[in-house]
């Protein structure tokens, strides 16, 4: 425990670590959460007073949007959809631009494009919600089921894979509940989903010198003379890396959740994720999806920390350690589009390479004759990779020291 506390204190004392934590906090919490809610994403439009095109009034707009949606809240039926479209068209015709910002028009328009393609007018640049005849918007759930089946067929997901996914979909409770969706869509689609990929950059900078830094600072010989020996120190370093990763995650997530609660409250947490994407087959509500995405980021970050420490213990150069660590995450993203689809899916199993937003998708892995929905593996395999790398980090560092 004493060694761990010393290594932990040593890591947090580094200026580069403090800078990394501060910069990531500013990016994720200040810009990605607080200012995004209050200004960038949900502030009312005003191109003349803001470089970002929005006013600094997100809190009020969010509350008004939530209140507006309550007029249509409850079960999402054909009548509800028709009413939402008619009300939007009425306000648009009356030039009520400010009122239109309170509506879920982006989400509703995506429903229309996905489920009612035959009603699309290719001769106009208007969005569907602006011109579609509301009376023709019938059979929402029948069309959703048909759209899912068509999507699976077009994706080549047939036979047992199709049956597996449709069996999951049967657990989705219908009719869906409807409240204000746009906030949850942006929260789960980018704010939380992108947390891991942002953390990866700063984790690599902070942890890549964990072992390689001993060579850089010429302290490796001194380690051999300590009463504890290299193995105990190496084990303490690994525990420090894991502890730092968890602490880093907590520093980012707790303020983000507090910000979310302040701006959005708990309204809509029990809506199904199908309100964001009707083709989603997972029987999840918004809160469950958010918990999954946070768990994906945390477990992926721990796995990535294990990989970083393995690389750091294997090479003797801080720069190479950093470059190799960054390549683990950002390399697959750069080359994925040039690889076969199955190889792209395999790369998603690397720590923080995949996405927590896979809960909205139908991706699967075929392992030993069994189909497994990708989110199950995306949350477990990266952690296992990191755990497997940790003992090798200890062994590789010991071999370097003995040599």
Coordinates of C-alpha atoms in Angstrom, one line a residue:
X1 CA 0.0 0.0 0.0
X2 CA 2.9 2.4 0.8
X3 CA 4.4 1.8 -2.6
X4 CA 1.1 2.4 -4.3
X5 CA 0.5 5.7 -2.4
X6 CA 4.0 6.8 -3.3
X7 CA 3.6 6.0 -7.0
X8 CA 0.1 7.5 -7.0
X9 CA 1.4 10.7 -5.5
X10 CA 4.3 10.8 -7.9
X11 CA 2.0 10.5 -10.9
X12 CA -0.4 13.3 -9.8
X13 CA 2.5 15.6 -9.0
X14 CA 3.6 15.6 -12.7
X15 CA 2.8 18.9 -14.4
X16 CA 1.8 17.2 -17.6
X17 CA -0.7 15.0 -15.8
X18 CA -2.4 18.0 -14.1
X19 CA -2.5 19.8 -17.5
X20 CA -4.1 16.8 -19.2
X21 CA -6.8 16.5 -16.5
X22 CA -7.5 20.2 -16.6
X23 CA -7.7 20.4 -20.4
X24 CA -9.9 17.3 -20.6
X25 CA -12.2 18.7 -17.9
X26 CA -12.5 21.9 -19.8
X27 CA -13.3 20.1 -23.0
X28 CA -15.7 17.5 -21.6
X29 CA -17.4 19.4 -18.7
X30 CA -17.2 23.1 -19.6
X31 CA -17.6 23.0 -23.4
X32 CA -19.1 19.5 -24.0
X33 CA -21.7 19.7 -21.2
X34 CA -22.4 23.1 -19.6
X35 CA -21.8 25.4 -22.6
X36 CA -23.3 22.8 -24.9
X37 CA -26.6 22.7 -22.9
X38 CA -26.6 26.5 -22.3
X39 CA -25.3 27.8 -25.6
X40 CA -24.0 25.6 -28.4
X41 CA -26.7 23.0 -28.8
X42 CA -29.8 24.2 -27.1
X43 CA -29.6 28.0 -27.0
X44 CA -32.2 29.8 -29.1
X45 CA -31.1 30.8 -32.6
X46 CA -29.8 34.3 -33.2
X47 CA -27.2 34.6 -36.0
X48 CA -26.6 38.3 -35.2
X49 CA -25.4 38.1 -31.6
X50 CA -23.4 34.9 -31.4
X51 CA -20.5 33.5 -33.4
X52 CA -22.2 30.1 -32.9
X53 CA -25.6 31.2 -34.0
X54 CA -27.3 30.7 -30.6
X55 CA -28.2 32.8 -27.6
X56 CA -27.0 32.0 -24.1
X57 CA -30.4 30.8 -23.0
X58 CA -30.3 27.0 -23.2
X59 CA -31.7 26.4 -19.8
X60 CA -34.9 28.2 -20.6
X61 CA -35.2 26.7 -24.0
X62 CA -34.8 23.2 -22.6
X63 CA -37.5 23.8 -20.0
X64 CA -39.9 25.3 -22.6
X65 CA -39.2 22.3 -25.0
X66 CA -40.0 19.8 -22.2
X67 CA -43.1 21.7 -21.3
X68 CA -44.2 21.8 -25.0
X69 CA -43.8 18.1 -25.4
X70 CA -46.0 17.4 -22.4
X71 CA -49.0 18.4 -24.6
X72 CA -48.3 15.3 -26.7
X73 CA -46.9 13.2 -23.8
X74 CA -48.0 9.7 -23.1
X75 CA -48.3 7.0 -25.7
X76 CA -46.9 7.6 -29.1
X77 CA -49.7 6.6 -31.5
X78 CA -50.6 7.4 -35.1
X79 CA -52.8 10.2 -33.8
X80 CA -50.0 11.6 -31.7
X81 CA -47.6 11.7 -34.7
X82 CA -50.3 13.3 -36.8
X83 CA -50.9 16.0 -34.2
X84 CA -47.2 16.7 -33.8
X85 CA -46.8 17.2 -37.6
X86 CA -50.0 19.3 -37.9
X87 CA -48.9 21.6 -35.0
X88 CA -45.5 22.1 -36.6
X89 CA -46.9 22.9 -40.0
X90 CA -49.4 25.4 -38.3
X91 CA -46.6 27.2 -36.5
X92 CA -44.4 27.2 -39.6
X93 CA -47.2 28.7 -41.7
X94 CA -47.8 31.4 -39.0
X95 CA -44.0 32.3 -39.0
X96 CA -43.6 31.3 -35.4
X97 CA -39.9 30.6 -35.7
X98 CA -39.1 30.8 -32.0
X99 CA -41.9 28.4 -31.2
X100 CA -40.6 25.9 -33.8
X101 CA -37.3 25.6 -31.9
X102 CA -39.2 24.0 -29.0
X103 CA -40.4 21.1 -31.1
X104 CA -38.7 17.8 -31.8
X105 CA -38.8 18.5 -35.5
X106 CA -35.4 16.9 -36.3
X107 CA -36.4 13.7 -34.6
X108 CA -39.9 13.6 -36.1
X109 CA -38.5 14.3 -39.5
X110 CA -36.1 11.4 -39.2
X111 CA -39.1 9.1 -38.3
X112 CA -40.9 10.3 -41.4
X113 CA -37.9 9.8 -43.7
X114 CA -37.3 6.3 -42.3
X115 CA -40.9 5.0 -42.1
X116 CA -42.8 6.9 -44.8
X117 CA -40.3 7.1 -47.7
X118 CA -43.1 7.0 -50.3
X119 CA -44.4 10.3 -49.0
X120 CA -41.1 12.1 -49.7
X121 CA -41.2 14.8 -52.3
X122 CA -37.9 14.7 -54.2
X123 CA -38.7 17.9 -56.0
X124 CA -38.5 20.2 -52.9
X125 CA -35.7 21.1 -50.5
X126 CA -38.2 21.4 -47.6
X127 CA -38.0 18.8 -44.8
X128 CA -40.7 16.2 -44.9
X129 CA -42.4 17.5 -41.7
X130 CA -43.1 20.8 -43.5
X131 CA -45.2 19.4 -46.4
X132 CA -46.3 15.8 -45.6
X133 CA -50.0 15.2 -45.3
X134 CA -50.6 14.3 -41.7
X135 CA -53.6 12.2 -42.5
X136 CA -51.4 9.7 -44.4
X137 CA -49.2 9.0 -41.3
X138 CA -50.8 5.8 -40.2
X139 CA -49.5 2.3 -39.3
X140 CA -46.4 3.7 -37.4
X141 CA -45.6 0.4 -35.6
X142 CA -46.4 -1.9 -38.5
X143 CA -44.1 0.3 -40.7
X144 CA -41.4 0.2 -38.0
X145 CA -41.5 -3.6 -37.9
X146 CA -41.3 -3.8 -41.7
X147 CA -38.4 -1.2 -41.8
X148 CA -36.4 -3.3 -39.3
X149 CA -36.9 -6.5 -41.3
X150 CA -36.0 -4.7 -44.6
X151 CA -32.9 -3.2 -42.9
X152 CA -31.7 -6.6 -41.7
X153 CA -32.3 -8.1 -45.1
X154 CA -30.4 -5.3 -46.9
X155 CA -27.6 -5.7 -44.4
X156 CA -27.3 -9.4 -45.1
X157 CA -28.4 -10.3 -41.6
X158 CA -30.7 -13.2 -42.4
X159 CA -31.4 -16.7 -41.0
X160 CA -30.4 -17.3 -37.4
X161 CA -28.9 -13.8 -37.1
X162 CA -32.1 -12.2 -38.1
X163 CA -34.1 -14.4 -35.7
X164 CA -31.7 -13.6 -32.9
X165 CA -32.1 -9.8 -33.4
X166 CA -35.9 -10.0 -33.9
X167 CA -36.2 -12.0 -30.7
X168 CA -34.5 -9.1 -28.9
X169 CA -36.8 -6.6 -30.6
X170 CA -39.9 -8.5 -29.4
X171 CA -39.0 -7.3 -25.9
X172 CA -39.4 -3.6 -26.9
X173 CA -42.6 -2.4 -25.3
X174 CA -45.1 -0.7 -27.6
X175 CA -46.7 1.7 -27.9
X176 CA -43.6 3.9 -27.2
X177 CA -43.7 6.6 -24.6
X178 CA -43.1 10.1 -25.9
X179 CA -41.6 13.2 -24.2
X180 CA -39.0 15.7 -25.4
X181 CA -36.4 13.5 -27.3
X182 CA -33.9 16.0 -28.8
X183 CA -32.0 16.4 -25.5
X184 CA -31.5 12.7 -25.0
X185 CA -30.6 12.3 -28.6
X186 CA -27.7 14.7 -28.4
X187 CA -26.7 13.4 -25.0
X188 CA -26.5 9.8 -26.0
X189 CA -25.5 10.4 -29.6
X190 CA -22.4 12.6 -28.9
X191 CA -21.9 14.0 -25.4
X192 CA -21.6 10.6 -23.6
X193 CA -20.8 8.5 -26.6
X194 CA -17.6 10.5 -27.4
X195 CA -16.3 10.5 -23.8
X196 CA -14.0 7.5 -24.3
X197 CA -12.3 8.7 -27.5
X198 CA -11.5 12.1 -25.9
X199 CA -10.2 10.5 -22.7
X200 CA -7.9 8.2 -24.8
X201 CA -5.8 11.2 -25.9
X202 CA -5.1 12.5 -22.4
X203 CA -4.7 9.0 -20.9
X204 CA -2.0 8.2 -23.4
X205 CA -0.1 11.4 -22.6
X206 CA -0.4 10.9 -18.9
X207 CA 0.3 7.2 -18.6
X208 CA 2.8 6.5 -21.5
X209 CA 5.8 7.6 -19.4
X210 CA 4.7 5.3 -16.5
X211 CA 7.5 2.8 -17.2
X212 CA 9.4 4.3 -20.1
X213 CA 9.9 7.4 -18.0
X214 CA 12.2 5.5 -15.7
X215 CA 14.6 5.0 -18.6
X216 CA 14.2 8.6 -19.8
X217 CA 15.0 9.9 -16.3
X218 CA 17.8 7.4 -15.8
X219 CA 16.2 6.0 -12.6
X220 CA 16.0 2.4 -13.6
X221 CA 19.3 1.5 -11.9
X222 CA 18.1 3.1 -8.7
X223 CA 15.0 1.0 -8.7
X224 CA 17.1 -2.2 -8.5
X225 CA 18.7 -0.9 -5.3
X226 CA 15.5 -0.3 -3.4
X227 CA 14.4 -2.6 -0.7
X228 CA 11.1 -3.4 -2.4
X229 CA 12.6 -4.6 -5.7
X230 CA 11.3 -4.1 -9.3
X231 CA 8.3 -6.5 -9.1
X232 CA 6.6 -4.8 -6.2
X233 CA 7.3 -1.4 -7.7
X234 CA 6.0 -2.5 -11.1
X235 CA 2.8 -3.9 -9.5
X236 CA 2.3 -0.5 -7.7
X237 CA 2.7 1.3 -11.0
X238 CA 0.1 -0.8 -12.6
X239 CA -2.3 -0.2 -9.7
X240 CA -1.6 3.5 -9.9
X241 CA -2.4 3.5 -13.6
X242 CA -5.7 1.8 -13.0
X243 CA -6.5 4.1 -10.0
X244 CA -5.7 7.2 -12.0
X245 CA -7.9 6.1 -14.9
X246 CA -10.9 5.6 -12.5
X247 CA -10.2 8.9 -10.8
X248 CA -9.9 10.7 -14.1
X249 CA -13.2 9.2 -15.2
X250 CA -14.9 10.2 -12.0
X251 CA -13.6 13.8 -12.3
X252 CA -15.2 14.1 -15.7
X253 CA -18.4 12.2 -15.2
X254 CA -19.7 13.5 -11.8
X255 CA -19.8 17.2 -13.0
X256 CA -21.2 16.1 -16.3
X257 CA -24.1 14.3 -14.6
X258 CA -24.7 17.2 -12.3
X259 CA -24.8 19.5 -15.3
X260 CA -27.3 17.1 -17.0
X261 CA -29.5 17.0 -14.0
X262 CA -29.5 20.8 -13.7
X263 CA -30.4 21.4 -17.3
X264 CA -32.6 18.4 -18.2
X265 CA -33.6 17.0 -14.8
X266 CA -35.0 13.4 -14.9
X267 CA -37.6 14.1 -17.5
X268 CA -37.8 11.4 -20.2
X269 CA -35.3 8.9 -18.6
X270 CA -37.8 6.1 -19.0
X271 CA -38.5 6.7 -22.7
X272 CA -37.4 3.8 -25.0
X273 CA -34.3 4.5 -27.1
X274 CA -36.5 3.7 -30.2
X275 CA -37.7 7.3 -29.9
X276 CA -34.2 8.3 -31.0
X277 CA -33.8 5.6 -33.6
X278 CA -36.9 3.5 -34.5
X279 CA -34.7 0.8 -36.0
X280 CA -33.0 0.1 -32.7
X281 CA -33.8 -3.4 -31.4
X282 CA -32.5 -3.2 -27.9
X283 CA -35.2 -3.1 -25.2
X284 CA -33.6 -0.2 -23.3
X285 CA -34.7 3.1 -22.0
X286 CA -32.7 6.4 -22.1
X287 CA -31.3 5.9 -18.6
X288 CA -30.2 2.3 -19.3
X289 CA -28.5 3.4 -22.5
X290 CA -26.7 6.3 -20.7
X291 CA -25.4 3.9 -18.0
X292 CA -24.2 1.5 -20.7
X293 CA -22.3 4.3 -22.5
X294 CA -20.7 5.5 -19.3
X295 CA -19.7 1.9 -18.5
X296 CA -18.3 1.4 -22.0
X297 CA -16.1 4.5 -21.5
X298 CA -14.9 3.5 -18.0
X299 CA -14.2 -0.2 -18.8
X300 CA -12.7 0.7 -22.1
X301 CA -10.5 3.3 -20.5
X302 CA -9.2 0.8 -17.9
X303 CA -8.5 -1.6 -20.8
X304 CA -6.7 1.1 -22.7
X305 CA -4.6 2.0 -19.6
X306 CA -3.5 -1.6 -19.4
X307 CA -2.4 -1.5 -23.1
X308 CA -0.6 1.9 -22.5
X309 CA 1.4 0.4 -19.6
X310 CA 2.3 -2.7 -21.6
X311 CA 3.7 -0.5 -24.4
X312 CA 5.4 1.8 -21.9
X313 CA 7.1 -1.2 -20.3
X314 CA 8.1 -2.7 -23.6
X315 CA 9.8 0.4 -25.2
X316 CA 12.5 2.6 -23.6
X317 CA 11.4 5.8 -25.2
X318 CA 8.6 8.2 -24.0
X319 CA 7.9 9.5 -27.5
X320 CA 7.5 6.0 -29.0
X321 CA 5.4 4.9 -26.0
X322 CA 3.1 7.8 -26.6
X323 CA 2.9 7.3 -30.4
X324 CA 2.2 3.6 -30.1
X325 CA -0.4 4.2 -27.5
X326 CA -2.2 6.7 -29.7
X327 CA -2.0 4.4 -32.6
X328 CA -3.9 1.7 -30.7
X329 CA -7.0 3.9 -30.7
X330 CA -6.7 6.3 -33.6
X331 CA -4.9 4.0 -36.0
X332 CA -7.9 1.7 -36.5
X333 CA -10.2 4.7 -37.1
X334 CA -7.9 5.9 -39.9
X335 CA -7.7 2.6 -41.8
X336 CA -11.1 1.1 -41.0
X337 CA -12.8 2.4 -44.1
X338 CA -10.2 0.5 -46.2
X339 CA -10.8 -2.9 -44.5
X340 CA -13.4 -5.6 -44.9
X341 CA -16.5 -5.1 -42.8
X342 CA -15.7 -8.1 -40.5
X343 CA -12.2 -6.7 -39.9
X344 CA -13.8 -3.3 -39.0
X345 CA -16.0 -5.0 -36.4
X346 CA -13.0 -6.9 -35.0
X347 CA -11.1 -3.6 -34.6
X348 CA -14.0 -2.3 -32.6
X349 CA -13.1 -4.7 -29.8
X350 CA -9.9 -2.8 -29.1
X351 CA -10.1 -0.5 -26.1
X352 CA -12.0 2.7 -26.9
X353 CA -12.0 2.0 -30.6
X354 CA -15.7 1.0 -30.8
X355 CA -18.6 3.1 -29.7
X356 CA -21.1 3.0 -26.8
X357 CA -23.7 4.1 -29.4
X358 CA -23.7 0.6 -30.7
X359 CA -26.8 0.1 -28.4
X360 CA -28.7 1.7 -31.3
X361 CA -27.3 -0.7 -33.9
X362 CA -27.8 -4.3 -35.0
X363 CA -24.2 -5.3 -35.2
X364 CA -23.4 -8.9 -34.0
X365 CA -20.4 -11.2 -33.7
X366 CA -20.6 -14.8 -34.8
X367 CA -18.5 -16.8 -32.3
X368 CA -18.5 -20.6 -32.0
X369 CA -21.8 -20.9 -33.9
X370 CA -23.5 -18.4 -31.7
X371 CA -24.6 -14.8 -32.5
X372 CA -23.7 -12.2 -29.8
X373 CA -25.0 -8.6 -30.0
X374 CA -21.9 -6.4 -30.3
X375 CA -22.5 -4.2 -27.2
X376 CA -22.1 -7.2 -25.0
X377 CA -18.6 -7.7 -26.3
X378 CA -17.7 -4.0 -26.7
X379 CA -18.1 -3.6 -22.9
X380 CA -16.1 -6.7 -21.9
X381 CA -13.4 -7.6 -24.4
X382 CA -11.5 -4.2 -24.1
X383 CA -11.4 -4.6 -20.4
X384 CA -10.1 -8.2 -20.7
X385 CA -7.4 -7.0 -23.2
X386 CA -6.2 -4.5 -20.7
X387 CA -6.2 -6.9 -17.8
X388 CA -4.2 -9.4 -19.9
X389 CA -1.7 -6.7 -20.8
X390 CA -1.0 -5.8 -17.2
X391 CA 1.0 -8.9 -16.1
X392 CA 3.1 -8.6 -19.3
X393 CA 3.8 -5.0 -18.5
X394 CA 5.3 -6.1 -15.2
X395 CA 7.3 -8.9 -16.8
X396 CA 8.6 -6.8 -19.7
X397 CA 9.8 -4.1 -17.4
X398 CA 11.6 -6.6 -15.2
X399 CA 13.3 -8.1 -18.2
X400 CA 14.5 -4.6 -19.3
X401 CA 15.8 -3.9 -15.8
X402 CA 17.6 -7.2 -15.5
X403 CA 19.2 -6.7 -18.9

